[in-house]
Short mmCIF file of C-alpha atoms in Angstrom, two decimals:
data_model
loop_
_atom_site.label_atom_id
_atom_site.label_comp_id
_atom_site.label_asym_id
_atom_site.label_seq_id
_atom_site.Cartn_x
_atom_site.Cartn_y
_atom_site.Cartn_z
CA UNK A 1305 57.73 80.60 142.43
CA UNK A 1306 60.74 81.42 144.25
CA UNK A 1307 62.06 82.86 147.87
CA UNK A 1308 64.45 85.11 145.76
CA UNK A 1309 62.68 88.48 146.75
CA UNK A 1310 62.99 87.54 150.39
CA UNK A 1311 66.68 86.38 149.90
CA UNK A 1312 67.62 89.56 148.33
CA UNK A 1313 66.17 91.33 151.07
CA UNK A 1314 68.09 89.43 153.89
CA UNK A 1315 71.23 90.40 151.61
CA UNK A 1316 70.44 93.96 151.57
CA UNK A 1317 70.04 93.85 155.32
CA UNK A 1318 73.34 92.22 156.04
CA UNK A 1319 74.83 94.37 153.60
CA UNK A 1320 73.68 97.51 155.33
CA UNK A 1321 74.66 95.58 158.85
CA UNK A 1322 78.19 95.03 157.63
CA UNK A 1323 78.40 98.77 157.07
CA UNK A 1324 78.38 99.30 160.83
CA UNK A 1325 77.85 102.71 161.97
CA UNK A 1326 78.02 104.43 158.43
CA UNK A 1327 81.26 105.24 156.24
CA UNK A 1328 82.05 108.28 158.61
CA UNK A 1329 82.03 106.63 161.69
CA UNK A 1330 84.06 103.85 160.27
CA UNK A 1331 87.01 106.62 159.08
CA UNK A 1332 86.82 108.30 162.44
CA UNK A 1333 87.70 104.72 164.05
CA UNK A 1334 90.72 104.15 161.51
CA UNK A 1335 91.84 107.70 162.26
CA UNK A 1336 92.08 106.93 165.62
CA UNK A 1337 94.36 104.23 164.99
CA UNK A 1338 91.62 101.67 165.79
CA UNK A 1339 89.97 98.60 163.60
CA UNK A 1340 86.53 98.23 163.22
CA UNK A 1341 84.89 95.40 165.26
CA UNK A 1342 84.39 93.19 162.11
CA UNK A 1343 88.13 93.85 161.20
CA UNK A 1344 89.05 92.57 164.93
CA UNK A 1345 87.14 89.40 164.58
CA UNK A 1346 88.55 88.84 161.22
CA UNK A 1347 92.21 89.47 162.79
CA UNK A 1348 91.45 87.30 165.82
CA UNK A 1349 89.71 84.02 164.38
CA UNK A 1350 90.68 81.48 161.77
CA UNK A 1351 89.82 82.80 158.22
CA UNK A 1352 86.30 81.96 157.24
CA UNK A 1353 85.56 80.41 160.25
CA UNK A 1354 83.12 83.35 161.87
CA UNK A 1355 79.59 82.31 162.09
CA UNK A 1356 77.68 85.35 163.05
CA UNK A 1357 74.11 85.12 165.14
CA UNK A 1358 72.13 88.09 164.95
CA UNK A 1359 73.65 89.91 162.25
CA UNK A 1360 70.31 91.85 160.98
CA UNK A 1361 69.42 92.80 164.59
CA UNK A 1362 68.98 96.58 165.07
CA UNK A 1363 67.06 99.81 164.76
CA UNK A 1364 65.33 99.49 161.13
CA UNK A 1365 63.33 102.83 159.75
CA UNK A 1366 60.81 101.74 156.75
CA UNK A 1367 58.97 104.30 154.47
CA UNK A 1368 54.98 104.82 154.06
CA UNK A 1369 54.71 101.52 151.85
CA UNK A 1370 56.51 99.54 154.71
CA UNK A 1371 59.60 98.84 152.85
CA UNK A 1372 62.95 98.84 154.57
CA UNK A 1373 64.75 102.24 154.29
CA UNK A 1374 67.86 102.03 156.64
CA UNK A 1375 69.12 99.39 159.09
CA UNK A 1376 71.06 100.44 161.89
CA UNK A 1377 72.67 97.20 163.45
CA UNK A 1378 72.97 96.73 167.17
CA UNK A 1379 76.50 97.60 168.16
CA UNK A 1380 77.40 94.20 169.50
CA UNK A 1381 78.55 91.52 167.03
CA UNK A 1382 78.89 87.98 168.14
CA UNK A 1383 78.94 84.39 166.96
CA UNK A 1384 80.92 81.20 166.81
CA UNK A 1385 84.41 80.78 165.48
CA UNK A 1386 87.70 78.91 165.39
CA UNK A 1387 90.93 80.00 166.75
CA UNK A 1388 93.92 77.49 165.63
CA UNK A 1389 91.24 75.21 164.90
CA UNK A 1390 89.30 75.28 168.34
CA UNK A 1391 85.75 76.63 168.70
CA UNK A 1392 85.15 79.49 170.44
CA UNK A 1393 82.42 82.17 171.15
CA UNK A 1394 83.71 85.73 170.12
CA UNK A 1395 81.43 88.95 171.19
CA UNK A 1396 82.67 92.45 170.68
CA UNK A 1397 81.35 95.75 171.08
CA UNK A 1398 80.90 98.16 167.73
CA UNK A 1399 81.91 101.57 168.95
CA UNK A 1400 80.85 103.06 165.26
CA UNK A 1401 77.26 102.94 166.54
CA UNK A 1402 76.47 105.13 169.64
CA UNK A 1403 80.20 104.79 170.90
CA UNK A 1404 79.32 101.10 172.38
CA UNK A 1405 76.60 102.15 174.45
CA UNK A 1406 74.16 100.05 175.58
CA UNK A 1407 71.17 101.95 174.45
CA UNK A 1408 72.25 101.22 170.92
CA UNK A 1409 72.53 97.37 171.31
CA UNK A 1410 69.90 94.45 171.94
CA UNK A 1411 70.61 93.16 175.45
CA UNK A 1412 69.97 89.65 174.36
CA UNK A 1413 73.03 89.64 171.84
CA UNK A 1414 75.70 89.74 174.40
CA UNK A 1415 73.76 87.72 176.69
CA UNK A 1416 73.42 84.94 174.05
CA UNK A 1417 77.01 84.85 173.79
CA UNK A 1418 77.70 84.39 177.43
CA UNK A 1419 75.06 81.51 177.54
CA UNK A 1420 76.31 80.16 174.25
CA UNK A 1421 79.89 79.80 175.83
CA UNK A 1422 78.09 78.35 179.09
CA UNK A 1423 75.83 75.92 177.28
CA UNK A 1424 78.42 74.58 174.51
CA UNK A 1425 81.15 74.79 177.15
CA UNK A 1426 83.46 76.93 174.60
CA UNK A 1427 86.07 79.42 175.49
CA UNK A 1428 84.71 83.15 174.85
CA UNK A 1429 86.43 86.25 173.79
CA UNK A 1430 85.14 89.69 174.79
CA UNK A 1431 86.15 92.51 172.15
CA UNK A 1432 85.09 95.63 174.52
CA UNK A 1433 85.05 99.37 173.67
CA UNK A 1434 82.29 101.21 175.05
CA UNK A 1435 80.23 100.79 178.25
CA UNK A 1436 78.15 98.28 177.18
CA UNK A 1437 75.86 98.65 180.55
CA UNK A 1438 72.84 100.49 180.89
CA UNK A 1439 73.29 103.30 178.61
CA UNK A 1440 74.26 106.73 178.99
CA UNK A 1441 72.43 109.53 180.72
CA UNK A 1442 70.30 110.31 177.19
CA UNK A 1443 68.80 106.98 177.91
CA UNK A 1444 66.88 108.51 180.77
CA UNK A 1445 65.10 110.78 177.73
CA UNK A 1446 65.01 107.74 175.39
CA UNK A 1447 63.44 105.25 177.27
CA UNK A 1448 61.11 107.65 179.08
CA UNK A 1449 62.54 106.07 182.80
CA UNK A 1450 65.87 105.77 184.62
CA UNK A 1451 67.24 102.29 184.86
CA UNK A 1452 67.21 100.56 188.04
CA UNK A 1453 70.45 98.62 188.28
CA UNK A 1454 69.47 94.60 189.52
CA UNK A 1455 65.75 95.48 188.20
CA UNK A 1456 63.72 92.55 187.48
CA UNK A 1457 64.74 90.24 184.75
CA UNK A 1458 68.27 92.24 184.21
CA UNK A 1459 70.61 90.06 186.21
CA UNK A 1460 71.22 87.08 183.77
CA UNK A 1461 73.67 89.06 181.94
CA UNK A 1462 75.69 89.05 185.15
CA UNK A 1463 75.18 85.89 186.05
CA UNK A 1464 76.53 84.19 182.95
CA UNK A 1465 79.55 86.81 182.91
CA UNK A 1466 80.97 85.45 186.34
CA UNK A 1467 79.41 81.97 186.39
CA UNK A 1468 81.68 81.33 183.24
CA UNK A 1469 84.82 82.06 185.21
CA UNK A 1470 84.55 78.70 186.85
CA UNK A 1471 83.26 76.59 183.66
CA UNK A 1472 84.98 78.02 180.27
CA UNK A 1473 88.43 80.26 179.55
CA UNK A 1474 87.22 83.55 179.19
CA UNK A 1475 89.55 86.45 177.46
CA UNK A 1476 88.88 90.02 177.47
CA UNK A 1477 90.68 92.59 175.09
CA UNK A 1478 89.98 96.46 175.84
CA UNK A 1479 90.71 98.17 172.16
CA UNK A 1480 89.21 101.76 172.92
CA UNK A 1481 87.82 103.32 176.21
CA UNK A 1482 86.36 101.15 178.60
CA UNK A 1483 83.83 101.92 180.96
CA UNK A 1484 81.17 100.97 183.76
CA UNK A 1485 79.62 97.25 182.94
CA UNK A 1486 82.63 97.15 180.23
CA UNK A 1487 84.89 97.50 182.46
CA UNK A 1488 83.35 95.04 184.74
CA UNK A 1489 83.56 92.46 181.99
CA UNK A 1490 87.12 93.09 181.10
CA UNK A 1491 87.75 92.22 185.09
CA UNK A 1492 85.43 89.12 185.07
CA UNK A 1493 88.14 87.25 182.81
CA UNK A 1494 91.28 85.12 183.08
CA UNK A 1495 93.30 86.83 181.02
CA UNK A 1496 93.01 90.49 179.70
CA UNK A 1497 94.75 92.99 177.54
CA UNK A 1498 95.03 96.55 176.75
CA UNK A 1499 96.38 98.55 173.77
CA UNK A 1500 98.92 101.15 174.73
CA UNK A 1501 98.26 103.86 172.66
CA UNK A 1502 94.47 103.53 172.26
CA UNK A 1503 93.02 101.91 175.23
CA UNK A 1504 91.95 103.28 178.61
CA UNK A 1505 89.82 101.60 181.44
CA UNK A 1506 87.57 102.97 184.18
CA UNK A 1507 84.66 102.69 186.39
CA UNK A 1508 83.60 105.75 185.02
CA UNK A 1509 85.31 108.17 182.55
CA UNK A 1510 86.70 111.74 182.55
CA UNK A 1511 83.82 113.59 181.97
CA UNK A 1512 81.85 112.24 185.11
CA UNK A 1513 85.10 112.31 187.45
CA UNK A 1514 85.82 115.74 186.21
CA UNK A 1515 82.18 116.98 186.74
CA UNK A 1516 82.32 115.80 190.41
CA UNK A 1517 85.51 118.25 190.78
CA UNK A 1518 87.59 115.21 192.29
CA UNK A 1519 90.07 115.83 189.65
CA UNK A 1520 90.89 117.14 185.90
CA UNK A 1521 92.19 113.93 184.29
CA UNK A 1522 92.08 112.61 180.62
CA UNK A 1523 91.48 109.26 179.65
CA UNK A 1524 94.81 107.94 179.93
CA UNK A 1525 95.97 109.49 183.03
CA UNK A 1526 92.52 108.29 184.86
CA UNK A 1527 92.81 104.61 183.19
CA UNK A 1528 95.85 104.34 181.04
CA UNK A 1529 97.41 100.64 180.79
CA UNK A 1530 100.35 101.77 183.31
CA UNK A 1531 97.84 102.37 185.62
CA UNK A 1532 95.69 99.23 185.03
CA UNK A 1533 98.64 96.72 184.81
CA UNK A 1534 100.32 98.13 187.50
CA UNK A 1535 96.90 97.84 189.94
CA UNK A 1536 96.57 94.07 188.77
CA UNK A 1537 92.80 95.30 187.10
CA UNK A 1538 94.48 94.20 183.58
CA UNK A 1539 96.89 91.32 182.67
CA UNK A 1540 98.91 92.80 179.85
CA UNK A 1541 99.29 95.61 177.39
CA UNK A 1542 100.41 95.61 173.77
CA UNK A 1543 101.26 98.07 171.22
CA UNK A 1544 98.95 97.00 168.61
CA UNK A 1545 95.59 95.11 168.16
CA UNK A 1546 97.21 92.23 166.39
CA UNK A 1547 99.48 91.42 169.30
CA UNK A 1548 96.46 91.15 171.27
CA UNK A 1549 95.07 88.72 169.06
CA UNK A 1550 98.10 86.90 169.24
CA UNK A 1551 98.20 86.79 172.88
CA UNK A 1552 94.78 85.57 172.81
CA UNK A 1553 95.09 82.32 171.02
CA UNK A 1554 98.50 81.74 172.86
CA UNK A 1555 96.81 82.08 176.05
CA UNK A 1556 93.94 79.59 175.11
CA UNK A 1557 96.25 77.19 173.84
CA UNK A 1558 97.49 76.41 177.25
CA UNK A 1559 94.06 75.58 178.56
CA UNK A 1560 90.79 73.00 177.67
CA UNK A 1561 88.10 74.01 176.37
CA UNK A 1562 86.40 73.88 179.39
CA UNK A 1563 86.82 72.63 182.97
CA UNK A 1564 85.04 69.29 181.48
CA UNK A 1565 88.48 68.46 179.57
CA UNK A 1566 91.98 68.33 180.31
CA UNK A 1567 94.66 70.78 178.53
CA UNK A 1568 95.74 68.95 175.09
CA UNK A 1569 99.40 67.85 175.02
CA UNK A 1570 101.55 69.85 172.90
CA UNK A 1571 104.28 68.72 170.72
CA UNK A 1572 107.36 67.46 172.37
CA UNK A 1573 110.01 69.02 170.59
CA UNK A 1574 112.64 69.75 173.72
CA UNK A 1575 114.90 67.14 175.00
CA UNK A 1576 113.64 66.33 178.55
CA UNK A 1577 116.84 65.43 179.61
CA UNK A 1578 118.36 68.86 178.85
CA UNK A 1579 120.86 70.08 181.56
CA UNK A 1580 121.40 73.98 181.73
CA UNK A 1581 125.05 74.26 182.93
CA UNK A 1582 124.42 78.09 183.91
CA UNK A 1583 122.11 77.00 186.79
CA UNK A 1584 125.04 75.59 188.76
CA UNK A 1585 126.03 79.18 189.04
CA UNK A 1586 122.94 81.02 188.91
CA UNK A 1587 122.22 81.88 192.66
CA UNK A 1588 124.98 84.21 194.07
CA UNK A 1589 126.94 83.15 197.05
CA UNK A 1590 126.31 86.62 198.40
CA UNK A 1591 122.68 86.13 199.88
CA UNK A 1592 122.24 90.33 199.35
CA UNK A 1593 123.14 89.85 195.69
CA UNK A 1594 120.08 89.63 193.36
CA UNK A 1595 119.63 87.63 189.96
CA UNK A 1596 117.29 87.35 187.24
CA UNK A 1597 114.57 84.27 187.79
CA UNK A 1598 113.24 84.34 184.34
CA UNK A 1599 116.32 82.62 182.47
CA UNK A 1600 116.09 79.91 185.39
CA UNK A 1601 112.24 79.57 184.40
CA UNK A 1602 113.12 79.48 180.54
CA UNK A 1603 115.83 76.69 181.63
CA UNK A 1604 113.45 74.66 183.01
CA UNK A 1605 110.22 74.64 180.90
CA UNK A 1606 110.17 73.78 177.22
CA UNK A 1607 112.03 76.21 174.98
CA UNK A 1608 110.28 79.35 174.32
CA UNK A 1609 106.90 78.07 176.05
CA UNK A 1610 106.89 80.44 178.90
CA UNK A 1611 103.78 82.43 178.82
CA UNK A 1612 103.80 85.38 181.59
CA UNK A 1613 100.93 87.16 182.78
CA UNK A 1614 100.38 90.18 185.11
CA UNK A 1615 104.07 90.88 184.72
CA UNK A 1616 103.62 94.52 186.28
CA UNK A 1617 101.74 93.87 189.33
CA UNK A 1618 102.47 92.13 192.43
CA UNK A 1619 106.34 91.98 190.92
CA UNK A 1620 107.67 90.08 193.59
CA UNK A 1621 105.94 86.95 192.20
CA UNK A 1622 106.23 85.57 188.45
CA UNK A 1623 103.51 83.85 187.31
CA UNK A 1624 102.36 81.98 183.81
CA UNK A 1625 101.94 79.22 181.59
CA UNK A 1626 104.29 76.77 180.44
CA UNK A 1627 104.96 73.59 178.65
CA UNK A 1628 106.95 70.90 180.00
CA UNK A 1629 107.42 67.67 177.79
CA UNK A 1630 104.74 69.10 175.94
CA UNK A 1631 102.10 69.25 178.64
CA UNK A 1632 100.40 72.37 180.14
CA UNK A 1633 101.76 73.62 183.47
CA UNK A 1634 101.27 76.62 185.54
CA UNK A 1635 104.35 78.48 187.00
CA UNK A 1636 105.15 80.32 189.86
CA UNK A 1637 108.44 81.90 190.69
CA UNK A 1638 109.89 84.30 193.01
CA UNK A 1639 111.51 87.87 191.50
CA UNK A 1640 114.37 88.69 194.30
CA UNK A 1641 114.32 91.88 192.34
CA UNK A 1642 111.35 93.43 193.91
CA UNK A 1643 111.44 93.12 197.98
CA UNK A 1644 113.67 90.23 197.73
CA UNK A 1645 110.93 87.83 196.49
CA UNK A 1646 108.91 88.88 199.89
CA UNK A 1647 105.42 88.39 199.30
CA UNK A 1648 103.53 91.92 199.60
CA UNK A 1649 99.85 92.32 199.52
CA UNK A 1650 99.73 92.75 195.76
CA UNK A 1651 101.39 89.48 195.53
CA UNK A 1652 99.10 87.89 197.69
CA UNK A 1653 96.45 88.97 195.52
CA UNK A 1654 98.26 87.84 192.55
CA UNK A 1655 99.15 84.47 193.95
CA UNK A 1656 95.32 83.85 195.11
CA UNK A 1657 94.08 84.90 191.54
CA UNK A 1658 96.57 82.72 189.98
CA UNK A 1659 96.32 79.28 192.11
CA UNK A 1660 92.53 79.42 191.47
CA UNK A 1661 92.90 79.72 188.03
CA UNK A 1662 95.54 76.90 187.72
CA UNK A 1663 92.93 74.98 190.17
CA UNK A 1664 89.79 75.50 187.99
CA UNK A 1665 91.60 74.15 184.63
CA UNK A 1666 93.51 71.30 186.24
CA UNK A 1667 96.79 72.52 185.41
CA UNK A 1668 99.74 71.35 187.90
CA UNK A 1669 101.71 74.30 189.52
CA UNK A 1670 105.56 74.36 189.30
CA UNK A 1671 106.98 76.34 192.02
CA UNK A 1672 110.66 78.03 191.92
CA UNK A 1673 110.69 79.63 195.66
CA UNK A 1674 113.02 82.25 196.80
CA UNK A 1675 110.83 83.61 199.65
CA UNK A 1676 112.23 85.59 202.54
CA UNK A 1677 108.38 85.71 204.16
CA UNK A 1678 105.95 88.31 204.21
CA UNK A 1679 107.04 92.04 203.34
CA UNK A 1680 107.26 94.04 206.59
CA UNK A 1681 107.08 97.69 207.73
CA UNK A 1682 104.26 100.22 208.03
CA UNK A 1683 103.18 100.08 204.70
CA UNK A 1684 102.66 96.29 204.55
CA UNK A 1685 100.54 96.60 207.86
CA UNK A 1686 98.82 99.38 206.21
CA UNK A 1687 97.94 97.16 203.25
CA UNK A 1688 96.75 94.30 205.63
CA UNK A 1689 99.52 91.89 204.15
CA UNK A 1690 98.96 89.37 206.72
CA UNK A 1691 95.13 89.05 205.91
CA UNK A 1692 95.98 88.60 202.35
CA UNK A 1693 99.03 86.49 203.13
CA UNK A 1694 96.82 84.17 204.83
CA UNK A 1695 94.38 84.00 202.22
CA UNK A 1696 97.09 82.97 199.74
CA UNK A 1697 98.12 80.23 201.97
CA UNK A 1698 94.55 79.16 201.91
CA UNK A 1699 94.45 79.27 198.28
CA UNK A 1700 97.50 77.03 198.24
CA UNK A 1701 96.63 74.86 200.71
CA UNK A 1702 92.88 74.53 199.21
CA UNK A 1703 93.95 73.21 195.74
CA UNK A 1704 93.99 70.02 194.47
CA UNK A 1705 96.33 69.93 191.69
CA UNK A 1706 99.52 68.48 191.84
CA UNK A 1707 102.47 70.93 192.71
CA UNK A 1708 106.34 70.67 192.50
CA UNK A 1709 108.37 73.16 194.74
CA UNK A 1710 111.82 73.88 194.25
CA UNK A 1711 113.37 75.65 196.77
CA UNK A 1712 115.84 78.11 195.07
CA UNK A 1713 117.22 80.04 197.90
CA UNK A 1714 115.22 81.85 200.73
CA UNK A 1715 112.64 79.80 202.31
CA UNK A 1716 111.48 81.64 205.74
CA UNK A 1717 108.58 82.41 208.13
CA UNK A 1718 104.75 82.03 207.23
CA UNK A 1719 105.04 82.88 203.40
CA UNK A 1720 107.87 80.47 203.15
CA UNK A 1721 105.97 77.43 204.45
CA UNK A 1722 103.50 77.88 201.58
CA UNK A 1723 104.56 75.27 199.66
CA UNK A 1724 103.20 71.85 198.85
CA UNK A 1725 105.60 68.81 199.91
CA UNK A 1726 104.13 66.30 197.77
CA UNK A 1727 107.01 67.26 195.27
CA UNK A 1728 109.69 69.45 196.50
CA UNK A 1729 113.17 69.73 196.33
CA UNK A 1730 115.85 72.26 197.43
CA UNK A 1731 118.85 73.41 195.59
CA UNK A 1732 122.34 73.62 197.24
CA UNK A 1733 121.89 77.31 197.46
CA UNK A 1734 118.38 76.72 199.61
CA UNK A 1735 118.36 78.31 203.03
CA UNK A 1736 115.80 78.41 205.65
CA UNK A 1737 114.62 78.94 208.79
CA UNK A 1738 111.98 80.73 211.26
CA UNK A 1739 113.73 84.09 210.45
CA UNK A 1740 116.52 85.20 208.19
CA UNK A 1741 119.92 85.38 210.53
CA UNK A 1742 120.35 88.94 209.38
CA UNK A 1743 118.43 91.43 211.95
CA UNK A 1744 117.44 88.40 214.25
CA UNK A 1745 120.55 87.74 215.84
CA UNK A 1746 120.98 91.37 217.52
CA UNK A 1747 117.42 90.74 219.10
CA UNK A 1748 117.92 87.04 219.93
CA UNK A 1749 121.24 87.18 221.64
CA UNK A 1750 121.09 90.92 223.04
CA UNK A 1751 122.43 90.28 226.20
CA UNK A 1752 125.34 88.37 225.13
CA UNK A 1753 126.18 91.08 222.43
CA UNK A 1754 125.72 93.89 225.17
CA UNK A 1755 128.20 91.90 227.70
CA UNK A 1756 130.98 91.39 224.88
CA UNK A 1757 133.95 93.87 224.73
CA UNK A 1758 133.65 94.02 220.80
CA UNK A 1759 129.95 93.80 219.57
CA UNK A 1760 130.72 93.36 216.02
CA UNK A 1761 133.06 90.59 216.59
CA UNK A 1762 130.52 88.76 218.78
CA UNK A 1763 127.64 89.17 216.07
CA UNK A 1764 130.16 87.57 213.54
CA UNK A 1765 130.97 84.51 215.59
CA UNK A 1766 127.49 83.94 216.64
CA UNK A 1767 126.46 84.31 213.04
CA UNK A 1768 129.00 81.96 211.69
CA UNK A 1769 127.96 79.33 214.43
CA UNK A 1770 124.55 79.43 213.28
CA UNK A 1771 125.25 79.30 209.73
CA UNK A 1772 127.10 75.92 210.30
CA UNK A 1773 123.97 74.82 211.87
CA UNK A 1774 121.71 76.00 209.23
CA UNK A 1775 123.39 73.81 206.74
CA UNK A 1776 120.51 72.50 204.58
CA UNK A 1777 122.16 69.07 205.08
CA UNK A 1778 121.43 69.45 208.66
CA UNK A 1779 117.91 69.29 207.78
CA UNK A 1780 117.97 66.64 205.17
CA UNK A 1781 119.56 64.45 208.07
CA UNK A 1782 116.11 64.47 209.93
CA UNK A 1783 114.23 64.34 206.88
CA UNK A 1784 112.73 67.79 207.22
CA UNK A 1785 113.60 68.20 203.30
CA UNK A 1786 112.93 65.36 201.23
CA UNK A 1787 115.61 66.03 198.70
CA UNK A 1788 118.72 68.52 197.90
CA UNK A 1789 119.70 68.51 194.24
CA UNK A 1790 121.78 69.70 191.77
CA UNK A 1791 120.12 72.56 190.10
CA UNK A 1792 121.05 71.29 186.39
CA UNK A 1793 118.77 68.40 187.51
CA UNK A 1794 115.65 70.27 187.78
CA UNK A 1795 114.15 70.40 184.27
CA UNK A 1796 114.82 66.57 184.36
CA UNK A 1797 112.64 66.36 187.43
CA UNK A 1798 109.90 69.00 186.33
CA UNK A 1799 109.42 66.47 183.42
CA UNK A 1800 109.04 63.54 185.50
CA UNK A 1801 106.62 65.64 187.76
CA UNK A 1802 104.71 66.59 184.89
CA UNK A 1803 104.37 63.40 183.32
CA UNK A 1804 103.31 62.01 186.66
CA UNK A 1805 100.66 64.56 187.11
CA UNK A 1806 99.46 63.96 183.68
CA UNK A 1807 97.17 61.14 184.67
CA UNK A 1808 95.76 62.83 187.81
CA UNK A 1809 93.89 65.74 185.91
CA UNK A 1810 90.59 65.17 186.70
CA UNK A 1811 88.05 67.09 184.50
CA UNK A 1812 85.14 68.79 186.13
CA UNK A 1813 84.12 71.63 188.31
CA UNK A 1814 86.36 72.38 191.09
CA UNK A 1815 85.79 73.47 194.28
CA UNK A 1816 87.42 76.57 194.34
CA UNK A 1817 87.28 78.08 191.05
CA UNK A 1818 88.69 81.63 190.17
CA UNK A 1819 86.95 84.67 190.66
CA UNK A 1820 88.31 87.90 189.59
#
């Protein structure tokens, strides 16, 4: 006697599970311009690599004889797969079953995904659409009680969701409406992506917000991609789900599978001796004239390797991953198009998170610095810029990964001092001081200026005198700056740094790991 009847029942249950919430709900998902969870997983991972776990878990209905009539699967699909040949854990919400709400799932499934990533030291990708928390208001009626947040035995999902940030790469893709715990799972990631036309993210959705009489907003007005990327809640927004899948693979390619490894070296396809001539004139002599930093970054790192994150938030600072001679590095660069590159409160938050990310996964940091100091003024004071700035300073000073800093133009004030001297070079265009001369001369030399018959002529005379004294060569005479370089030599020195830093990468848990 064989086990054919049981095998046939297993295959029937699997068939019903693959049907998700039914043909009508699948059509509704497609009509909204969205893929189903199974289509998303197929698009994200290597072909035929997904090994599903708990596929037939769900809510079953039986006839009078005890035979299966219908199986509505849990709206969480999870398992192991590969992305570019690397093992990962994938967990996703199925919006076709109760809109991704927790009262249609089995809590152990998303918990097992997080625990599996933790225990096997694998990156985890969360595909999020729905609330994924304590369920809807209707849950009160279906369970006969109200949920107590933090009730006995309920904190394990929260534990692994945040603990994994210090152990394995975590990516979150918001591909529809994401609320409540789903929104928290988005934020508790190293890298998060939304789709522009189909996703929105919020603590509570428009029905709740509107019912409270606060505002009358639709889901995009409340939590669309422009809002969430500009406030820093989400790192990136793309036009299609396919782009989100590609961004996921690229992000993971720069990182080790866990903190107990180091990032693998990629192909060495770019000349380590490459010199870009435009760098010699990239910085204008007119200190009030801005310039584009991103082409400078691209000229220093391996061609085509720069992967920017958080572009719309804290815009005075550019952050991202890159490769230098095939080695993964974290890149931080000033952007003078926004507040002249000054550190705003938002930029400080961005720096803290990014430095902690690099520290967590042992990535050396290359910093292209043009920092005139902290952002000043009434709005800066209201935003507690100095407190956030000191937190950013602490994040940099407490980091143990190697740093290489290129002083490109401005280096002023307390914020300007936040660079590691272990590998530091000044461009010919660099200038520095406690304060910029502009605006400081009148305050420091008020009596002399007031006594002069021509105020403007006297100020110009003082400025010319001070500019000569402020020459970077005078600083180099006293060895207050280690080295002044031709900007065209920047890549060669960055390659040397990356190769020196390679052997300093120490696997293991970091003392200061990343928090959301």
